[in-house]
XYZ file of C-alpha atoms in Angstrom:
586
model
C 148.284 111.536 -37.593
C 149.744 110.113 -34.334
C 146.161 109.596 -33.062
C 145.013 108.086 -36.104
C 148.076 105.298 -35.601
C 147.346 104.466 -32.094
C 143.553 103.684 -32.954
C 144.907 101.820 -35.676
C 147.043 99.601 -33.322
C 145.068 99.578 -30.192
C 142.926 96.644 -31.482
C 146.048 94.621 -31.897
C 147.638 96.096 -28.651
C 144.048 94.839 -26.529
C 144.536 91.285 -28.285
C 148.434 91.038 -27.195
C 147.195 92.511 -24.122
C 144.691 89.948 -23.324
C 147.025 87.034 -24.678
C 149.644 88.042 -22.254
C 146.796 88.238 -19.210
C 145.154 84.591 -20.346
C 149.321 83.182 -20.642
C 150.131 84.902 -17.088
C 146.466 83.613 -15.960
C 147.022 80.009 -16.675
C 150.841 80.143 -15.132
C 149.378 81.630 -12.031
C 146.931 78.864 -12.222
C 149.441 76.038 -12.363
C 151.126 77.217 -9.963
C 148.655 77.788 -7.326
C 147.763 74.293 -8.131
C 150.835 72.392 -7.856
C 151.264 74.368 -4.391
C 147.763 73.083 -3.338
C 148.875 69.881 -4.454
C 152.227 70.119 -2.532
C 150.385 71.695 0.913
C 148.113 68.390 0.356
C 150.593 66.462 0.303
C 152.579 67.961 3.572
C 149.094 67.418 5.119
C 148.542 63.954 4.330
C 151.815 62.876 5.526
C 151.435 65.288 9.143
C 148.230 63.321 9.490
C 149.668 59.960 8.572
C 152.539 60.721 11.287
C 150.125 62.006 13.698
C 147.794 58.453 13.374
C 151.342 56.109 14.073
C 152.310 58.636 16.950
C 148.881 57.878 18.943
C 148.772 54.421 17.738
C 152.499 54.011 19.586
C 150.700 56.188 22.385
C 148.302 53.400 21.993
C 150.795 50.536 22.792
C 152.330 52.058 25.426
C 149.034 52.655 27.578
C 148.303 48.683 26.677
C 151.623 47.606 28.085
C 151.478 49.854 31.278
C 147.744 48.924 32.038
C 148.635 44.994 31.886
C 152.081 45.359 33.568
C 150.482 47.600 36.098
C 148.174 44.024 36.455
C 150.357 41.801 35.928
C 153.924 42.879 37.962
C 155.475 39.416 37.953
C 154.946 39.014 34.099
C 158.546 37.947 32.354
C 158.160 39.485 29.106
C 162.031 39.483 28.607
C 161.721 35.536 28.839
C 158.165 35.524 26.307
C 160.544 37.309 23.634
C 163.418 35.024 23.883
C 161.567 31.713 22.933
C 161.322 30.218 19.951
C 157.949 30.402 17.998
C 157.509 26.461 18.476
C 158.578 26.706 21.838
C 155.789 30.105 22.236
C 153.138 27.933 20.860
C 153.517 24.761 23.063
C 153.504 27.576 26.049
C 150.746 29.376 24.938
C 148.659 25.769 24.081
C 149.401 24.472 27.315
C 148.318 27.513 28.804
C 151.666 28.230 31.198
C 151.359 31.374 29.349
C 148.603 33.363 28.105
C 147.872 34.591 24.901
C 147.583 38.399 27.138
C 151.098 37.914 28.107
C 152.881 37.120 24.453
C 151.352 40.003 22.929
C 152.422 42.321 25.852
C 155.326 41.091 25.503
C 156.036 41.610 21.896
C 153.943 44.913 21.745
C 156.428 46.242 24.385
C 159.048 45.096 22.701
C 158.262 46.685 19.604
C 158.053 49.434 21.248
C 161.214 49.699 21.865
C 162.847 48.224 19.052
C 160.696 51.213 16.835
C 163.188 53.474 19.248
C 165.784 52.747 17.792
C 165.210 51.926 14.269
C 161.802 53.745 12.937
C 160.243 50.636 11.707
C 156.433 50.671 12.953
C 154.009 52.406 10.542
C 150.683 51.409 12.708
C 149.544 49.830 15.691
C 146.500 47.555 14.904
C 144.373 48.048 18.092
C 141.747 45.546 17.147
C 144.102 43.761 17.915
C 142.803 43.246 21.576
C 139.320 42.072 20.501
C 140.835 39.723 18.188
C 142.623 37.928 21.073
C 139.403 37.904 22.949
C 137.891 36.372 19.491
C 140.726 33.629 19.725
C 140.555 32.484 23.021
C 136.372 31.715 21.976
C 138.065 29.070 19.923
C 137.104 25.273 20.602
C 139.918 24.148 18.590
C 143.414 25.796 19.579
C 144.894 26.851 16.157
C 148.500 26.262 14.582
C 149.380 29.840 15.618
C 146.904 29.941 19.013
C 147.721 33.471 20.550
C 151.144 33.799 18.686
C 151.680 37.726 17.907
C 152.604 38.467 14.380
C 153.614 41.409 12.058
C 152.285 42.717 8.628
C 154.694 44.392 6.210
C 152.220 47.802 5.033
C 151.052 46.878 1.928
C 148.986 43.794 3.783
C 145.199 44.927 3.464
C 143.931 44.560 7.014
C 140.229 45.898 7.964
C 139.927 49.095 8.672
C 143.474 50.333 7.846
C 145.151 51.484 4.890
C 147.819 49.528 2.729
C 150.198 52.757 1.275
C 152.879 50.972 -0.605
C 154.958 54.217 1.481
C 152.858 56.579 -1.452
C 150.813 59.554 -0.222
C 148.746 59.096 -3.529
C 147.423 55.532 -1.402
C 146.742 57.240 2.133
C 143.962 57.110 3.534
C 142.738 54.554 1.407
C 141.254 52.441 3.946
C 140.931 48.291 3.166
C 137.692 47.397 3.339
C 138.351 43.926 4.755
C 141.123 41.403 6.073
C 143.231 39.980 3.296
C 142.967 36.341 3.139
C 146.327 35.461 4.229
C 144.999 37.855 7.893
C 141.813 35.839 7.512
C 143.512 32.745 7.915
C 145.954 33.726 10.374
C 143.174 34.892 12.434
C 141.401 31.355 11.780
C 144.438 29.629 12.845
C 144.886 31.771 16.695
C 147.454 34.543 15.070
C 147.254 38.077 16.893
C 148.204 40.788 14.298
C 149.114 43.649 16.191
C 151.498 46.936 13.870
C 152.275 47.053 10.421
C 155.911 47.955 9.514
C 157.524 50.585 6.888
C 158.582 50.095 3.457
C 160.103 52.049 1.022
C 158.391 54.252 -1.329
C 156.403 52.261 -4.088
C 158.903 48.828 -2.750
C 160.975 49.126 -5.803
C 163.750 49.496 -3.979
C 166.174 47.256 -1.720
C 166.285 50.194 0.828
C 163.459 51.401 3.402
C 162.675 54.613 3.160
C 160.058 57.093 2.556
C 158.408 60.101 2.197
C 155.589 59.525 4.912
C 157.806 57.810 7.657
C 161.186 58.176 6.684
C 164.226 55.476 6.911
C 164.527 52.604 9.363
C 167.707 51.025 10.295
C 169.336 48.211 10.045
C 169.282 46.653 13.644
C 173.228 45.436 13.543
C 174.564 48.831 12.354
C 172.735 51.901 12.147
C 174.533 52.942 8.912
C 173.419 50.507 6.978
C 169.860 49.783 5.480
C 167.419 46.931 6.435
C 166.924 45.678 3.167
C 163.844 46.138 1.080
C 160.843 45.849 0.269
C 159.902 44.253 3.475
C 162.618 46.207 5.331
C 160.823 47.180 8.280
C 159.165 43.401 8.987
C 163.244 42.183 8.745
C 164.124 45.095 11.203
C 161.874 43.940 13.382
C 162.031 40.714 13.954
C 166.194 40.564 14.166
C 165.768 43.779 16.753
C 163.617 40.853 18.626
C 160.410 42.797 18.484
C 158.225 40.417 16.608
C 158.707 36.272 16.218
C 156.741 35.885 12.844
C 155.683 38.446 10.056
C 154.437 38.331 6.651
C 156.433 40.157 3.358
C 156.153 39.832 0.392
C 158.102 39.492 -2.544
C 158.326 40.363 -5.980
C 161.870 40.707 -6.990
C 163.409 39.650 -3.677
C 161.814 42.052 -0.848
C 161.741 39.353 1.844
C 164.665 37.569 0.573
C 167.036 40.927 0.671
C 165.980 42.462 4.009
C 166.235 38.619 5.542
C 169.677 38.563 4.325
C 170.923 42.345 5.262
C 169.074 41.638 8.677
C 170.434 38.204 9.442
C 166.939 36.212 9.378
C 165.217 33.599 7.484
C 162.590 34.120 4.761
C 160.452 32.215 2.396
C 159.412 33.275 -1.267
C 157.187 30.888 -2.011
C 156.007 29.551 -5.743
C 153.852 31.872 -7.738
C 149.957 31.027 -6.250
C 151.132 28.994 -3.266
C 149.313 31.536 -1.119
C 146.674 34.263 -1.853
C 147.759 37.369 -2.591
C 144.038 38.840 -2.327
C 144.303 41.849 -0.207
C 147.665 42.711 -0.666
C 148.407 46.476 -2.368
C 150.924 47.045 -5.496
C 151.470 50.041 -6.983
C 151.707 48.525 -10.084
C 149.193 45.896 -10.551
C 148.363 43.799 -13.725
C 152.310 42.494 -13.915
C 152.801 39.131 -14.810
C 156.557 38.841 -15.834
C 157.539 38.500 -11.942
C 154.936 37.145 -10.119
C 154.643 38.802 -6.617
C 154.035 36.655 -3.415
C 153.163 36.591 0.220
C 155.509 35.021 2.039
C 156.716 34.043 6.021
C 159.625 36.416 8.078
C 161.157 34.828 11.455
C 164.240 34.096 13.227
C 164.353 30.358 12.197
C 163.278 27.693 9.328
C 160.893 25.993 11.666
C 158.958 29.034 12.170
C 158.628 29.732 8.519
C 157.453 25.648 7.856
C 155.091 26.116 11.006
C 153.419 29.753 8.724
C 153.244 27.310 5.620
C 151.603 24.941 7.716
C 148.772 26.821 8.757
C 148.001 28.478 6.441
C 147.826 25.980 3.643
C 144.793 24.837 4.922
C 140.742 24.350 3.763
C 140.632 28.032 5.052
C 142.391 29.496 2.780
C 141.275 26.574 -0.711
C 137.702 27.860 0.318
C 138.562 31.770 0.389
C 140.699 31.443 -2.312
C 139.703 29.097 -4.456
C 142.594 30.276 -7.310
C 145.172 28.723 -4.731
C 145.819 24.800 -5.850
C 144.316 22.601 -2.465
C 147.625 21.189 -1.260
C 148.446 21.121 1.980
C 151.735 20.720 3.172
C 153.511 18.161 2.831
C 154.639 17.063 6.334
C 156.805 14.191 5.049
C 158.984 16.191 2.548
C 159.966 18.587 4.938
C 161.040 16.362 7.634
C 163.043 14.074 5.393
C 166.351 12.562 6.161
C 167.037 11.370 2.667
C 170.404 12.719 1.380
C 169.989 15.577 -1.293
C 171.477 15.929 -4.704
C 172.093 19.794 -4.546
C 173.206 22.229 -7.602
C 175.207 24.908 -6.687
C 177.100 28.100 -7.821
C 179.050 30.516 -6.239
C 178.943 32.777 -9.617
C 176.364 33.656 -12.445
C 178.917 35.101 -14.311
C 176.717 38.638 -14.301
C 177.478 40.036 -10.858
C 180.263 38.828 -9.147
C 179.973 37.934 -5.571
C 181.792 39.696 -2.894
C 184.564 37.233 -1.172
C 182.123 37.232 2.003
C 179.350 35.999 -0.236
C 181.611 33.622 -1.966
C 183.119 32.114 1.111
C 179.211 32.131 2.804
C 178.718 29.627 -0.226
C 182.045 27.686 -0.604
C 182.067 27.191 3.272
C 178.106 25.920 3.373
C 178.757 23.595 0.308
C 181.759 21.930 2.101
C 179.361 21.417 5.617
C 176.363 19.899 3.619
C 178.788 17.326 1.889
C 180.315 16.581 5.157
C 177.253 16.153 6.220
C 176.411 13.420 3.546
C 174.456 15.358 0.961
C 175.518 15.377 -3.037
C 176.688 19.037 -4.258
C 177.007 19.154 -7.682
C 178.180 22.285 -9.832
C 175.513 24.414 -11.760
C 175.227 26.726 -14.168
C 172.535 29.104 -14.611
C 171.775 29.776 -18.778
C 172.220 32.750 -20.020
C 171.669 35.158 -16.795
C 172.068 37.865 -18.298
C 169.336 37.948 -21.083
C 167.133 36.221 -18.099
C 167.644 39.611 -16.185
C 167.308 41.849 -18.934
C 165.492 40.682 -21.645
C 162.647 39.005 -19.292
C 162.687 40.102 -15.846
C 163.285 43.947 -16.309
C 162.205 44.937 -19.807
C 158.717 42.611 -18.320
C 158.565 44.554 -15.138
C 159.129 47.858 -16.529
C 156.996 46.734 -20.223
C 155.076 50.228 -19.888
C 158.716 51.653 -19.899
C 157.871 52.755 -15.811
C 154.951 54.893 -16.707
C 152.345 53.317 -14.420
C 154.850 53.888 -11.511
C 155.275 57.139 -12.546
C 151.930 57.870 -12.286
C 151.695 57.274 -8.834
C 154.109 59.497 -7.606
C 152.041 62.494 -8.962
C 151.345 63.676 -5.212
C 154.018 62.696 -3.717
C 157.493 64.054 -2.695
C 160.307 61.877 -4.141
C 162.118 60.202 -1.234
C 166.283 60.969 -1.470
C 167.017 57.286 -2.089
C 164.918 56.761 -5.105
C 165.947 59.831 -7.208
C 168.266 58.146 -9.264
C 165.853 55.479 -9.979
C 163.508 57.960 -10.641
C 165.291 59.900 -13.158
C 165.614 56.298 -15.344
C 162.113 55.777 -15.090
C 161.258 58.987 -16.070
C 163.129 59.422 -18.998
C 161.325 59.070 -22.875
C 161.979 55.778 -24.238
C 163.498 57.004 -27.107
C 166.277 59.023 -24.524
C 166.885 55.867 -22.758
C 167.718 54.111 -26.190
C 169.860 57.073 -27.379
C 171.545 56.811 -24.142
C 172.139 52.721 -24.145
C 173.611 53.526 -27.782
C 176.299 55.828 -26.592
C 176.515 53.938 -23.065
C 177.528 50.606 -24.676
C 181.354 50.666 -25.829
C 182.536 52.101 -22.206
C 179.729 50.555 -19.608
C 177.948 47.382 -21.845
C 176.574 45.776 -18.962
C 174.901 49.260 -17.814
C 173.629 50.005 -21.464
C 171.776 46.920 -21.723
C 170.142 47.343 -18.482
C 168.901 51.054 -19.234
C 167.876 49.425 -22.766
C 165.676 47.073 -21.036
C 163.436 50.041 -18.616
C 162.302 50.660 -22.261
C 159.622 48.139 -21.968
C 158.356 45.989 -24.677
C 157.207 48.117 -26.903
C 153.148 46.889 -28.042
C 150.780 44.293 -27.102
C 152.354 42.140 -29.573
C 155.499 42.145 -28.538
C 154.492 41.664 -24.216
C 153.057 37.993 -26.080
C 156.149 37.271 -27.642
C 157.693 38.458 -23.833
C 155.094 36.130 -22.379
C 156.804 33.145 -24.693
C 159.818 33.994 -24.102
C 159.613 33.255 -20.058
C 157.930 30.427 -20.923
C 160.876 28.814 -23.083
C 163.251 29.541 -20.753
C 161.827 28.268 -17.339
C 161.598 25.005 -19.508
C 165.313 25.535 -20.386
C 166.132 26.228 -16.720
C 164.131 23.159 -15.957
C 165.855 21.069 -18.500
C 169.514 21.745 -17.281
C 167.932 20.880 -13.275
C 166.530 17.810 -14.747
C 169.822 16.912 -16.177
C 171.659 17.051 -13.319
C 168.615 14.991 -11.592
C 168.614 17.800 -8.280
C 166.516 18.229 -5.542
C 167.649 21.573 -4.886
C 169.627 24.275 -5.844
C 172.375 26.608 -3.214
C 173.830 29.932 -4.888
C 174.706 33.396 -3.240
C 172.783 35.940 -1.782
C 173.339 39.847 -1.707
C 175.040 40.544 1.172
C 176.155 42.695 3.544
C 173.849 44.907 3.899
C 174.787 48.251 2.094
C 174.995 51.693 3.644
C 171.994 53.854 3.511
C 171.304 55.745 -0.054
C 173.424 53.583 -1.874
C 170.869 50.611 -3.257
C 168.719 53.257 -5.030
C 172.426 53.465 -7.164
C 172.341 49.817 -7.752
C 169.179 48.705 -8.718
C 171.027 45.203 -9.984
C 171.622 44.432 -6.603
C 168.397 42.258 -7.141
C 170.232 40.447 -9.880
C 170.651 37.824 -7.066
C 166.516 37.152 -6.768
C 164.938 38.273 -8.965
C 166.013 35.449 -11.398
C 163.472 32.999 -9.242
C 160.213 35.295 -9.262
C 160.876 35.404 -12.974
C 161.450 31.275 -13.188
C 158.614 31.167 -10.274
C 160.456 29.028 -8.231
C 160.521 28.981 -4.237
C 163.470 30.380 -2.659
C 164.319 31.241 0.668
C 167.223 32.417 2.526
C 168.891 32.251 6.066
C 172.413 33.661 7.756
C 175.383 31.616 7.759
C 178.282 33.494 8.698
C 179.524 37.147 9.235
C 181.861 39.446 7.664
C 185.572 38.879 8.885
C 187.810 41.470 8.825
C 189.582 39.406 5.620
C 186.497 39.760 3.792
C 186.609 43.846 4.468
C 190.195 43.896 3.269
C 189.492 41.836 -0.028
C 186.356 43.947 -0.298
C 189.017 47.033 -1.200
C 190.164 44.990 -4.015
C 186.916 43.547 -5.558
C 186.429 44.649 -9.420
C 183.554 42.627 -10.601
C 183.481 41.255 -13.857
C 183.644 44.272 -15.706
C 185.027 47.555 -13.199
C 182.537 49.643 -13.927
C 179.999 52.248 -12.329
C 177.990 48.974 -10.559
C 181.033 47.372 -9.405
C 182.771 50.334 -7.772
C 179.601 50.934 -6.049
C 179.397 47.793 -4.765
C 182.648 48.737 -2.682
C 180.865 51.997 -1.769
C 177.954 49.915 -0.813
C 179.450 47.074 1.336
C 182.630 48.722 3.423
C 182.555 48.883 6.737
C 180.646 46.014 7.005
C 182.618 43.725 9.708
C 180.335 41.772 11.823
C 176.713 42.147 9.499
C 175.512 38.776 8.645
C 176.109 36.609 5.273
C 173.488 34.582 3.661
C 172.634 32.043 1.266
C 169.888 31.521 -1.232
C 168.174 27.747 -1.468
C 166.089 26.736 -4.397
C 163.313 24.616 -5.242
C 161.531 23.634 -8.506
C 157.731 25.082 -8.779
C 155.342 23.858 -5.668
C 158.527 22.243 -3.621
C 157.950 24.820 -1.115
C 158.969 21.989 1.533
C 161.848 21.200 -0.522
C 162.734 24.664 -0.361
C 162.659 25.017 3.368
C 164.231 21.027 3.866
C 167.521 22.238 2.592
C 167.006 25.422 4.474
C 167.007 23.113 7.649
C 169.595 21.382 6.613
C 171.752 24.758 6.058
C 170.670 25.590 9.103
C 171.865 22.703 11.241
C 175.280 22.345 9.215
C 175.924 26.146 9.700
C 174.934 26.994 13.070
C 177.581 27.228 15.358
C 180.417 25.950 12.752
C 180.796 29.029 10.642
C 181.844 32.283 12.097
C 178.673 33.826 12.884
């Protein structure tokens, strides 16, 4: 009887039997893949590290070899001069071209020391000097060193956007901002770090880790083009190129205390340049100059709007620029705000502002108040629900091989959460946090194809609106605050509206550029400890978190220009410049 039951059930028991192998089969098999995937990972990134430590190996043997030739060379003197004052030297020829990129190569070098801000040392760079001193006609930039933030395709190197999924990847030729630069004398020589995907306002990742800010080590650079900022203030380069797509060359200018230029949507070519999300229209990401001072960036816009670049580009409009705007001495008419009435400014930020406006009218110019429309819907409704319209899932993708760097968790989790989560969440948020709600509300995307249209329309109507209220007020230009200090490490993953401050222009696609005007005072710290925002909630109180200890870091401002008044843009930023320097406490 007993026999006659287990025959009976040893079909069924072989079927459970094998159901429960197959299951345990296909764990095992997941599993052995995702460690694969993980030990491919660890591999790409000890390779990665292994290519920047022999490419600083690199720079070092360049700089002993010339120095060993060359004992009397002053490269402490090349490094202090001005980029106008480097290119008169280097034209003239009382210094060579060999000389200026020793220079700055060594003192790369030892600004990478201290803050881990090289990713790769381009060592074509050598031929490519050779290549420029062929030349018949000397360029705009004849034998000046420059920088690349990472993502700038350059021959024979890869552009990683700080991903591991984009190692490896090597460009196949010069982007045609390098093309022109190398048309016009430039010397690109390293790369510099990012963080992870650049959708963040730190600089940090998974493949080369965090650099520093060069005033405090504490704090972060700024991002997306946190390592060219780092850079250039530590003194190791005199002109680099970001770019910019909701503020990364305007926020590690202003955390690093140097000047940078977002120019207008299509001003330059972007061909070349790596994204990890590409296809985005909503906020329109652009190349744009890093340096020390305003004629450096309006000597970069110079050259390279040129028939190089029309001929290589041909999407670019021809205009050249415009010589006679940007030397103007024609009092301004100039908007400005010290508030948006979204994210309240800091009282260093607001006196940066108040103190600047007072200078320019003493100075002659017309400051009249503005008031941006409806900032809020601006930075919901159109720049975030537009930039995340998938609801993050492209960006998502990408960090399928890749180890999720400490200071983009947070972000992470948001972007990884279903759509209908983040709406269930933005219900319940609302009543206690509103401001938060509505922003988690807008990572949902748009939706459908239909509804990215109506998106489309929707920037449209309100540029014009923006326009409108400018035209009304008949302005050349537009001053209004700028994020600053800069904020300790780990804490701008934990704001992500930190950008509220930019990202407003690459939405309107307006030029804007930034420079230092003053420093934190030890009044600003103490006010700091009483600072609410508008509405005292999670944002605000990191804010404080963010920005203490902060005495000393630079303050900057933000200067506006309609569409294609790039020399606008960067006239007031002169006249900031001349006003503030020296004046304010800086």
């Amino acid at each position: 009887m007993i026999l006659k039951i287990l025959i009976h059930l040893l079909p069924e028991f072989l079927a459970d039997l094998f159901f429960v192998t197959l299951l345990l089969g296909l764990v095992g098999t997941v599993l052995v893949a995702l460690w694969m995937g993980e030990k491919r990972t660890k591999m790409k990134i000890e390779r990665a590290g292994t290519l920047k430590n022999q490419g600083l190996a690199q720079m070092e043997k360049l700089c002993l070899r010339y120095k060993t030739q060359h004992p009397d060379v002053d490269t402490g003197h090349i490094v202090s001069l001005t980029l106008s004052q480097l290119v008169d030297q280097l034209k003239k020829g009382s210094l060579t071209a060999e000389s200026a990129l020793i220079a700055y190569t060594e003192k790369a070098l030892e600004v990478n020391k201290e803050l881990n801000c090289l990713t790769d040392f381009l060592s074509e760079c050598e031929a490519q000097l050779q290549e420029v001193k062929k030349q018949k006609e000397k360029g705009l930039l004849y034998g000046v060193p420059i920088t690349l933030k990472d993502n700038v395709g350059y021959k024979g190197h890869d552009s990683h956007c700080g991903l591991v999924q984009f190692l490896g990847i090597v460009d196949q030729e010069d982007s045609v901002i390098v093309q022109v630069l190398k048309k016009q004398g430039a010397v690109p020589f390293v790369k510099t770090n990012i963080p992870q995907s650049m959708i963040n306002f730190d600089c940090s990742n998974s493949i080369f880790g965090q650099t520093l800010n060069p005033h405090n080590h504490k704090k972060t650079c700024g991002g997306s083009s946190g390592g060219e900022a780092a850079l250039i203030a530590g003194g190791g380069a005199v002109l680099g190129v970001g770019t910019d797509v909701l503020g990364s060359i305007r926020m590690p200018c202003s955390f690093c205390g140097i000047c940078g230029l977002k120019p207008s949507g299509n001003r330059l070519s972007s061909l070349g340049f790596s994204t990890p999300v590409s296809g985005m229209k909503s906020a329109v990401m652009m190349p744009g100059p890093m340096a020390r001072d305003v004629d450096s960036l309006a000597l970069f816009m110079k050259a390279v709007l040129c028939d190089d670049m029309f001929q290589l580009d041909p999407t670019v409009p021809p205009v050249p620029f415009r010589d006679e705007i940007y030397n103007s001495s024609k009092p301004l008419t100039i908007g400005f705000y010290d508030t948006d009435g979204y994210f309240l400014p800091t009282p260093g930020m607001k006196r940066a502002i108040q103190e600047t406006k007072a200078l320019l009218e003493e100075a002659g110019h017309k400051l009249v108040p503005f008031s941006p429309p409806r900032i809020e819907y601006a930075l919901n409704e159109l720049c975030i629900r537009g930039f995340f319209a998938d609801g993050g899932s492209t960006l998502v993708e990408k960090f399928n091989a890749d180890i999720v760097d400490p200071n983009l968790k947070q972000q992470m989790l948001l972007y990884k959460v279903p759509t209908l989560v983040k709406k269930i969440i933005s219900f319940f948020m609302r009543p206690i946090f509103p401001r938060i709600a509505n922003h988690v509300d807008a990572h949902c995307g748009v939706g459908s194809v239909k509804q990215l249209w109506k998106h489309n329309t929707a920037i449209k109507e309100y540029r014009c609106e923006y326009i409108n209220e400018w035209k009304k007020l008949n302005l050349d230009a537009l001053l209004c605050p700028m994020l600053g200090p800069a904020f300790n490490i780990g804490c701008p993953g934990k704001l992500f509206a930190g950008f509220c401050f930019t990202m407003l222009f690459n939405i309107l696609n307006f030029p804007a550029g930034v420079l230092p005007v003053t420093t934190v005072t030890p009044e600003d710290e103490e006010e700091l400890k009483h600072y609410k925002g508008y509405y005292n909630d999670l944002w605000d109180k990191e804010v404080i978190m963010g920005m203490q200890d902060g005495a000393g870091l630079p303050l900057a401002v933000q200067c506006v220009a309609l569409p294609w008044q790039e020399e606008q843009c960067l006239r007031l930023m002169k006249e900031v410049e001349n006003v503030t320097r020296g004046k304010i406490n800086m």
